[in-house]
Each structure stands twice: as structure tokens, then as C-alpha cells.
CSV table of C-alpha atoms in Angstrom, one decimal:
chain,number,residue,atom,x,y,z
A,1,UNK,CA,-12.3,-31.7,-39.0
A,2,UNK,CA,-11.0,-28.6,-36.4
A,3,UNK,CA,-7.5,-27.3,-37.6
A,4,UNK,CA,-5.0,-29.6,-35.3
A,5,UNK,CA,-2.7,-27.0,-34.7
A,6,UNK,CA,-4.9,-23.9,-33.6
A,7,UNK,CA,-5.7,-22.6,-30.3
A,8,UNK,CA,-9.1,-24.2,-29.6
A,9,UNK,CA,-7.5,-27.6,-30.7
A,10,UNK,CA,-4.6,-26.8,-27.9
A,11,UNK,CA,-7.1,-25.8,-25.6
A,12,UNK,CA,-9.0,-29.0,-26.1
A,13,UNK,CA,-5.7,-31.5,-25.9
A,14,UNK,CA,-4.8,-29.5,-22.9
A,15,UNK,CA,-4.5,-30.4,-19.4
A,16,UNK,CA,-5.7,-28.2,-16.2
A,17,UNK,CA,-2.6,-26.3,-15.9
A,18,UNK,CA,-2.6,-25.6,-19.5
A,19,UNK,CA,-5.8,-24.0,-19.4
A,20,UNK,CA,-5.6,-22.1,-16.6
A,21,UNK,CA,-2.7,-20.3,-18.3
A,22,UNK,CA,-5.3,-19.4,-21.2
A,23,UNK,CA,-7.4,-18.3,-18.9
A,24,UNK,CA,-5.1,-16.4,-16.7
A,25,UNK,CA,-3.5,-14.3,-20.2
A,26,UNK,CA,-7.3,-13.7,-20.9
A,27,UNK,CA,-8.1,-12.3,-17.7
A,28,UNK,CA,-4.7,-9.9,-18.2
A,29,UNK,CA,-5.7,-9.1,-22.0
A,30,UNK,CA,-9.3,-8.2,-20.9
A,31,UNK,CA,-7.7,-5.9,-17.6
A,32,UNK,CA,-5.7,-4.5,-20.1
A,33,UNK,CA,-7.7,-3.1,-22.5
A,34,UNK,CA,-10.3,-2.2,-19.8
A,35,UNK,CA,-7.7,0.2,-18.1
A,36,UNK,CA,-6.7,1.5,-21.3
A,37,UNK,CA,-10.4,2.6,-22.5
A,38,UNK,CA,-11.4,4.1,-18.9
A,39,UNK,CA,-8.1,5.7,-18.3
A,40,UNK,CA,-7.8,7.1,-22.0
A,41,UNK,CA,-11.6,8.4,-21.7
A,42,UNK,CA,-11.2,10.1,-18.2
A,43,UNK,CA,-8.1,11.5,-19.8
A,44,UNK,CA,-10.0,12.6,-22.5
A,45,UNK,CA,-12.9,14.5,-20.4
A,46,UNK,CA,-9.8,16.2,-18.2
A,47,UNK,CA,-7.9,17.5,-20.9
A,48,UNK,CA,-11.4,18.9,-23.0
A,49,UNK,CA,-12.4,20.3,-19.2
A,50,UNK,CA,-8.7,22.1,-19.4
A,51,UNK,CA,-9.3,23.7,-22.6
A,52,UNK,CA,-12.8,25.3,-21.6
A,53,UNK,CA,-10.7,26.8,-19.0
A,54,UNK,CA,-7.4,28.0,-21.0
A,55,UNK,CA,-8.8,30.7,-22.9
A,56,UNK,CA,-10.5,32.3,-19.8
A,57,UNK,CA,-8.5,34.9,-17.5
A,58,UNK,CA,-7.9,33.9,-13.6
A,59,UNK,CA,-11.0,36.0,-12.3
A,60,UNK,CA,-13.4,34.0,-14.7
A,61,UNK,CA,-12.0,30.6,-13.7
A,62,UNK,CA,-12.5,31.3,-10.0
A,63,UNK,CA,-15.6,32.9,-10.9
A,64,UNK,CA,-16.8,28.8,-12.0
A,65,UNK,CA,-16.1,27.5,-8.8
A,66,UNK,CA,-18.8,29.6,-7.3
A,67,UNK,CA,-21.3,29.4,-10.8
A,68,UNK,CA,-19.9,26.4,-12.8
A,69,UNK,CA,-20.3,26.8,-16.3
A,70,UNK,CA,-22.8,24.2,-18.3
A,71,UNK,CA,-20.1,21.7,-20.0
A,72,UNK,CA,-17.2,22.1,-17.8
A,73,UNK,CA,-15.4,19.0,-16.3
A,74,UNK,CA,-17.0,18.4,-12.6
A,75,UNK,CA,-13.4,17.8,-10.8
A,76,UNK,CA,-11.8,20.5,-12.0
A,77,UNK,CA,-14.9,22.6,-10.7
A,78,UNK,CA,-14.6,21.3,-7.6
A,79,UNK,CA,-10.8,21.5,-7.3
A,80,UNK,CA,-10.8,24.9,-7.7
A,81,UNK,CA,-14.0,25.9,-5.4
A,82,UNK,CA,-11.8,23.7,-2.8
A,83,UNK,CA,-9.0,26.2,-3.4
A,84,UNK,CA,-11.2,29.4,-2.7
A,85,UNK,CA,-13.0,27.4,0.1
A,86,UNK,CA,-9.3,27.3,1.6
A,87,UNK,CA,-8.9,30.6,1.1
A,88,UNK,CA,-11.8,31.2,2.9
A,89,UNK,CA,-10.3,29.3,5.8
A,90,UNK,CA,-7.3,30.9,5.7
A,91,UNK,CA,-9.1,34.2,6.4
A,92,UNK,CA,-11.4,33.3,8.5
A,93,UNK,CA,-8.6,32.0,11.3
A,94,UNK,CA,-5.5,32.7,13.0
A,95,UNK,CA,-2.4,31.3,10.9
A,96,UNK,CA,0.5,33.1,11.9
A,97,UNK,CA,2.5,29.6,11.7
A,98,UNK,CA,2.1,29.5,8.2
A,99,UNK,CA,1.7,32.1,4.8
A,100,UNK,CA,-1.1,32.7,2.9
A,101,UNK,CA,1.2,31.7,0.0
A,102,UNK,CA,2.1,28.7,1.2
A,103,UNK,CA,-1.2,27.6,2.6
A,104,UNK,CA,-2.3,27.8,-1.0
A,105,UNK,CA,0.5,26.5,-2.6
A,106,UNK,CA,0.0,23.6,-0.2
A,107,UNK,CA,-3.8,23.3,-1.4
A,108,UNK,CA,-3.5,23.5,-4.8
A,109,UNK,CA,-1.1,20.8,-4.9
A,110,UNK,CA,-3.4,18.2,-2.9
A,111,UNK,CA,-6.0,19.3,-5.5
A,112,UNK,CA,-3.6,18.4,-8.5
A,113,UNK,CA,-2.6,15.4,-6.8
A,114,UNK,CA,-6.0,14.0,-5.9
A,115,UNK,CA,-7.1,14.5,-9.7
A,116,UNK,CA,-4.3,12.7,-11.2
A,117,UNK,CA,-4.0,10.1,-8.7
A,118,UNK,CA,-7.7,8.9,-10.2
A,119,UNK,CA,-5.8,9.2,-14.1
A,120,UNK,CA,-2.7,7.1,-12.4
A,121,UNK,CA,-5.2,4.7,-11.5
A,122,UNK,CA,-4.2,0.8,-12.6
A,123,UNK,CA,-1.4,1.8,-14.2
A,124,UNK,CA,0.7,-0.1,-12.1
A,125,UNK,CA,-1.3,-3.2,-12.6
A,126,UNK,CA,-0.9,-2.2,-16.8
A,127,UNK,CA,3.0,-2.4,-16.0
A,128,UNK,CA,2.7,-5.6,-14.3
A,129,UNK,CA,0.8,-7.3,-16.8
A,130,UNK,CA,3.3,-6.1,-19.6
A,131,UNK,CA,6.2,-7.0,-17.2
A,132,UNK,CA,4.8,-10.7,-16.8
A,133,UNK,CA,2.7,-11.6,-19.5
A,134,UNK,CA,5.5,-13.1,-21.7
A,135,UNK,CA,6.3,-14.8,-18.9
A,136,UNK,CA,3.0,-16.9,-18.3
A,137,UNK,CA,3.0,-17.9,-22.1
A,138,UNK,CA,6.6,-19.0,-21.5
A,139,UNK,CA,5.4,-20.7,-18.8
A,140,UNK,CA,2.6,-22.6,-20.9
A,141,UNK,CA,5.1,-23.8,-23.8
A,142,UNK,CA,7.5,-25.2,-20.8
A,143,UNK,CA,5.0,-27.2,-19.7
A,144,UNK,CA,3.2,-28.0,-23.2
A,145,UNK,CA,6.5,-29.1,-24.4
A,146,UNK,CA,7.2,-31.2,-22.0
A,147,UNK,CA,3.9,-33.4,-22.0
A,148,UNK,CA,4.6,-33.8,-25.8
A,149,UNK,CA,7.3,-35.0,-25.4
A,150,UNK,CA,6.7,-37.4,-22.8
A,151,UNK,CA,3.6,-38.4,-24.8
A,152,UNK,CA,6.0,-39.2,-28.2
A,153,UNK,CA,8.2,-41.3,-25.3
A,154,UNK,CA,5.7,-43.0,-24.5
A,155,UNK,CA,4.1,-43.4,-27.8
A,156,UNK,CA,7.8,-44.6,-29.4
A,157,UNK,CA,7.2,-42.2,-32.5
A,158,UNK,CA,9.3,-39.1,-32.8
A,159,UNK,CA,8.6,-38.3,-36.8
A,160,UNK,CA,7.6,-35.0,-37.9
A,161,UNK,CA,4.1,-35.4,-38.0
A,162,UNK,CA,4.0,-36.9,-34.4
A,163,UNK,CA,6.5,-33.6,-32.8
A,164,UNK,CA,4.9,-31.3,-34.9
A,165,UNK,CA,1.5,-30.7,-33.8
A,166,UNK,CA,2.3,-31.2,-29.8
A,167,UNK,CA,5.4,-28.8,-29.8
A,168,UNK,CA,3.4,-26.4,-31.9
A,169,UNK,CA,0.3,-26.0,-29.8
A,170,UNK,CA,2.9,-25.4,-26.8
A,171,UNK,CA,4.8,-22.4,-28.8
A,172,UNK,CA,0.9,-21.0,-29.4
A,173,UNK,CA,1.0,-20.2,-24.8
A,174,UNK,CA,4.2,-17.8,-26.2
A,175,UNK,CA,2.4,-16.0,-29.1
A,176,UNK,CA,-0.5,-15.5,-26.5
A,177,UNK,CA,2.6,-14.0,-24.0
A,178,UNK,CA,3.3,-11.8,-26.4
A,179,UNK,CA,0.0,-10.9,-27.6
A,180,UNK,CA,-1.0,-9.6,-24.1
A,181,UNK,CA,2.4,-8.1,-23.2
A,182,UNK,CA,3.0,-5.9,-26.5
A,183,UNK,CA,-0.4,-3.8,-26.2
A,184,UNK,CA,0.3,-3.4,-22.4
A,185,UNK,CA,3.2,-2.0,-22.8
A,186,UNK,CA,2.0,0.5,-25.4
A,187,UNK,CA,-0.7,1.3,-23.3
A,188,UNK,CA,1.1,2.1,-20.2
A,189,UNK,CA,3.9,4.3,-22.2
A,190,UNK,CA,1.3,6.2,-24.0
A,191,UNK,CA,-1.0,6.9,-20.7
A,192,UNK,CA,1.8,8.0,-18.6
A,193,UNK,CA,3.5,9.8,-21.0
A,194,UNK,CA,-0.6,11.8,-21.8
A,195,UNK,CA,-0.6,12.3,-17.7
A,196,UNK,CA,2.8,14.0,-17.7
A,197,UNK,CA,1.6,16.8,-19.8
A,198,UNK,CA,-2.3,16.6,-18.1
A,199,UNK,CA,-0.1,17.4,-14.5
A,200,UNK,CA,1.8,20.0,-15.9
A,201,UNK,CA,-2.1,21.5,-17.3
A,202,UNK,CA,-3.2,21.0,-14.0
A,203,UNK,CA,-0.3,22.7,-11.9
A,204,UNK,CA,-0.5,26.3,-14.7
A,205,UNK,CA,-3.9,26.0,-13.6
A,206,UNK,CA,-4.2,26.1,-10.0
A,207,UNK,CA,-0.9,28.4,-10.0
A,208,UNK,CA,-2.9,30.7,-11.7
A,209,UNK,CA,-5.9,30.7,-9.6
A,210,UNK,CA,-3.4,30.9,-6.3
A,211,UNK,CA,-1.9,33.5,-7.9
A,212,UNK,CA,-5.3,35.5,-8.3
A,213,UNK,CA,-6.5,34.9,-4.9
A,214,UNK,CA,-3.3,36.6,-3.9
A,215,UNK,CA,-3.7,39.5,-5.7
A,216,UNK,CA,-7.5,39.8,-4.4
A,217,UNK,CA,-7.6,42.0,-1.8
A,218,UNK,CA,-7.9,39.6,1.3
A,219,UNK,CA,-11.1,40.3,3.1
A,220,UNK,CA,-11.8,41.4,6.5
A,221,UNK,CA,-11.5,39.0,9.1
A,222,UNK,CA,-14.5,36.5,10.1
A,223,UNK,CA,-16.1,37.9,7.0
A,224,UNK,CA,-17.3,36.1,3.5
A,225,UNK,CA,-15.1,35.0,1.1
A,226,UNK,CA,-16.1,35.7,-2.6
A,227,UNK,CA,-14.5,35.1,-5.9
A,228,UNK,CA,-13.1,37.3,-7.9
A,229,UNK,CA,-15.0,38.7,-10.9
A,230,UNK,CA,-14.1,40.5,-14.2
């Protein structure tokens, strides 16, 4: 005979509303973990991309956004051939409005930004779920309590036996709560608390390529913008 006091056995007794609270913490445990694999492994390919890069002098990382290297992380690629491509149009205009300095300073930070809005992704959705998951099991046992009891009411038996198994399968929607909301929260604290030192990566990093493209000798006007080499 199924155990009268587990899960499926609640699921089973259950009415609509019941379930629906199952399968409402499912959907958050499932969204859960999904944001935690695919932000952990983007955070994963950013920081190994930021490592390639560390060890190399400012010439030789503006050197891979003209000649990438084999290996090296895509985005960050791309973010800093955006950057010379900015210094290119910069030079190749009139900007007497604005400094060089500034106009990179200004560039590198949309880079930064557009990277780790992508690594900020669903995190918000992570601190909801932890915020109200506890909640939606508190919910369940609310309303599974109350149906047990109205059943023993109706059924004139309040012994052990009879409060025990209805009251329990309602405490089981709380344990679920909990169950979704604990590794949410770990989640989100350890994801944000990785992106706060991938930003600060990320801005050393385009400060030094800024930097670099400052010290270059700017190039005559209308002409082609190159990146430094060793």
C-alpha cells in the first residue's frame, strides 16, 4: 500500500488548488536551478576569458580585437574591438564638445555594462522566487489544513490517527516552501556576490585598454585607425 503520509499520497488526496501549488513550487524549483547552471557557466566562460587576458600587456589585448586569439571568450573580443572602433570614430570626426578621455571612458563603460547586464540576467526573478516561495507552501498548508479539518467535522472523528495524516500532508506544501526558497537564496547570494568581482575584472580591463589608446599616438585625421602592437 503507498505510504499515507508522503507527497504523492498528498498529491493524490488533494484538491485543484492544492495541486496547483505543487506545481507552481515545481515550476520555481526547476527556474531556479536553470538560472543558477546558465548564469554560473556564462560566469564561468567570462572569468576563464579574463584570465587569458590578465597576463598580457595593453598593446597585446588591443592587438586581439583586431586578430582574436583561438580560445578567448567572444564578448570580451568584441567589447574591446568596439572600444578601438570608437576610437576610430573619435578620430575620424569633429568632437570638440567632448574629450577623447571621456568619449572612452563613456565607451568602455557601455561595454562593461552590456556584458554584465547578460550575467545579471534572471537574477531578479532568483530573488523573487526565494522571496516567495515560503510563502506558496504556506499557502498550501493553510488551505490543506483547513479541508482536514472540515473533513474530521464532518466525519465526527478527531483521534490521532484521523488528524494525523490530513494535517501532515498539509505541513508537507511548507517543507516544499522551504525546499525551493533555501537554494534560491544561496543561489542568488553566491551569483551576485561572483558578478561583483567579474565587474570589477571587467572595468581593470577596459581601463587599461582606454588607457593605451591614450597613450597611442592619435592618428591623422580621416585616416585608419590601428591597434597597438608590441
Amino acid at each position: 500500500m503507498a505510504d499515507p503520509y508522503s507527497p504523492r499520497h498528498a498529491w493524490e488526496q488533494g484538491d485543484m488548488v492544492t495541486r496547483l501549488t505543487f506545481v507552481l513550487l515545481l515550476a520555481m524549483s526547476v527556474t531556479t536551478w536553470s538560472i543558477l547552471l546558465l548564469r554560473a557557466w556564462d560566469q564561468y566562460a567570462l572569468v576563464r576569458g579574463l584570465r587569458t587576458l590578465a597576463p598580457l600587456d595593453a598593446p597585446a589585448i588591443l592587438g586581439q580585437a583586431q586578430d582574436p586569439a583561438p580560445g578567448g571568450h567572444p564578448r570580451l573580443q568584441a567589447a574591446t574591438g568596439r572600444l578601438v572602433a570608437e576610437y576610430a570614430r573619435y578620430r575620424s570626426a569633429d568632437r570638440p564638445d567632448i574629450s577623447l578621455r571621456d568619449w572612452l571612458t563613456m565607451a568602455g563603460t557601455r561595454e562593461t555594462s552590456a556584458l554584465v547586464e547578460r550575467l545579471q540576467s534572471g537574477l531578479g526573478l532568483l530573488a523573487s522566487i526565494a522571496s516567495t516561495a515560503p510563502f506558496v507552501g504556506l499557502f498550501g498548508t493553510v488551505w490543506g489544513v483547513y479541508h482536514a479539518l472540515v473533513a474530521i467535522g464532518l466525519s465526527g472523528e478527531a483521534s490521532l490517527d484521523s488528524v494525523a495524516g490530513p494535517v501532515g500532508e498539509a505541513l508537507i506544501m511548507t517543507a516544499l516552501g522551504l525546499a525551493v526558497a533555501v537554494p534560491a537564496v544561496l543561489a542568488y547570494n553566491d551569483l551576485a556576490r561572483r558578478n561583483r568581482r567579474i565587474v570589477s575584472a571587467l572595468e581593470r580591463l577596459m581601463s587599461c585598454a582606454y588607457m593605451e589608446l591614450l597613450r597611442t599616438t592619435p592618428p591623422k585625421h580621416g585616416g585608419a585607425v590601428h591597434a597597438p602592437t608590441r
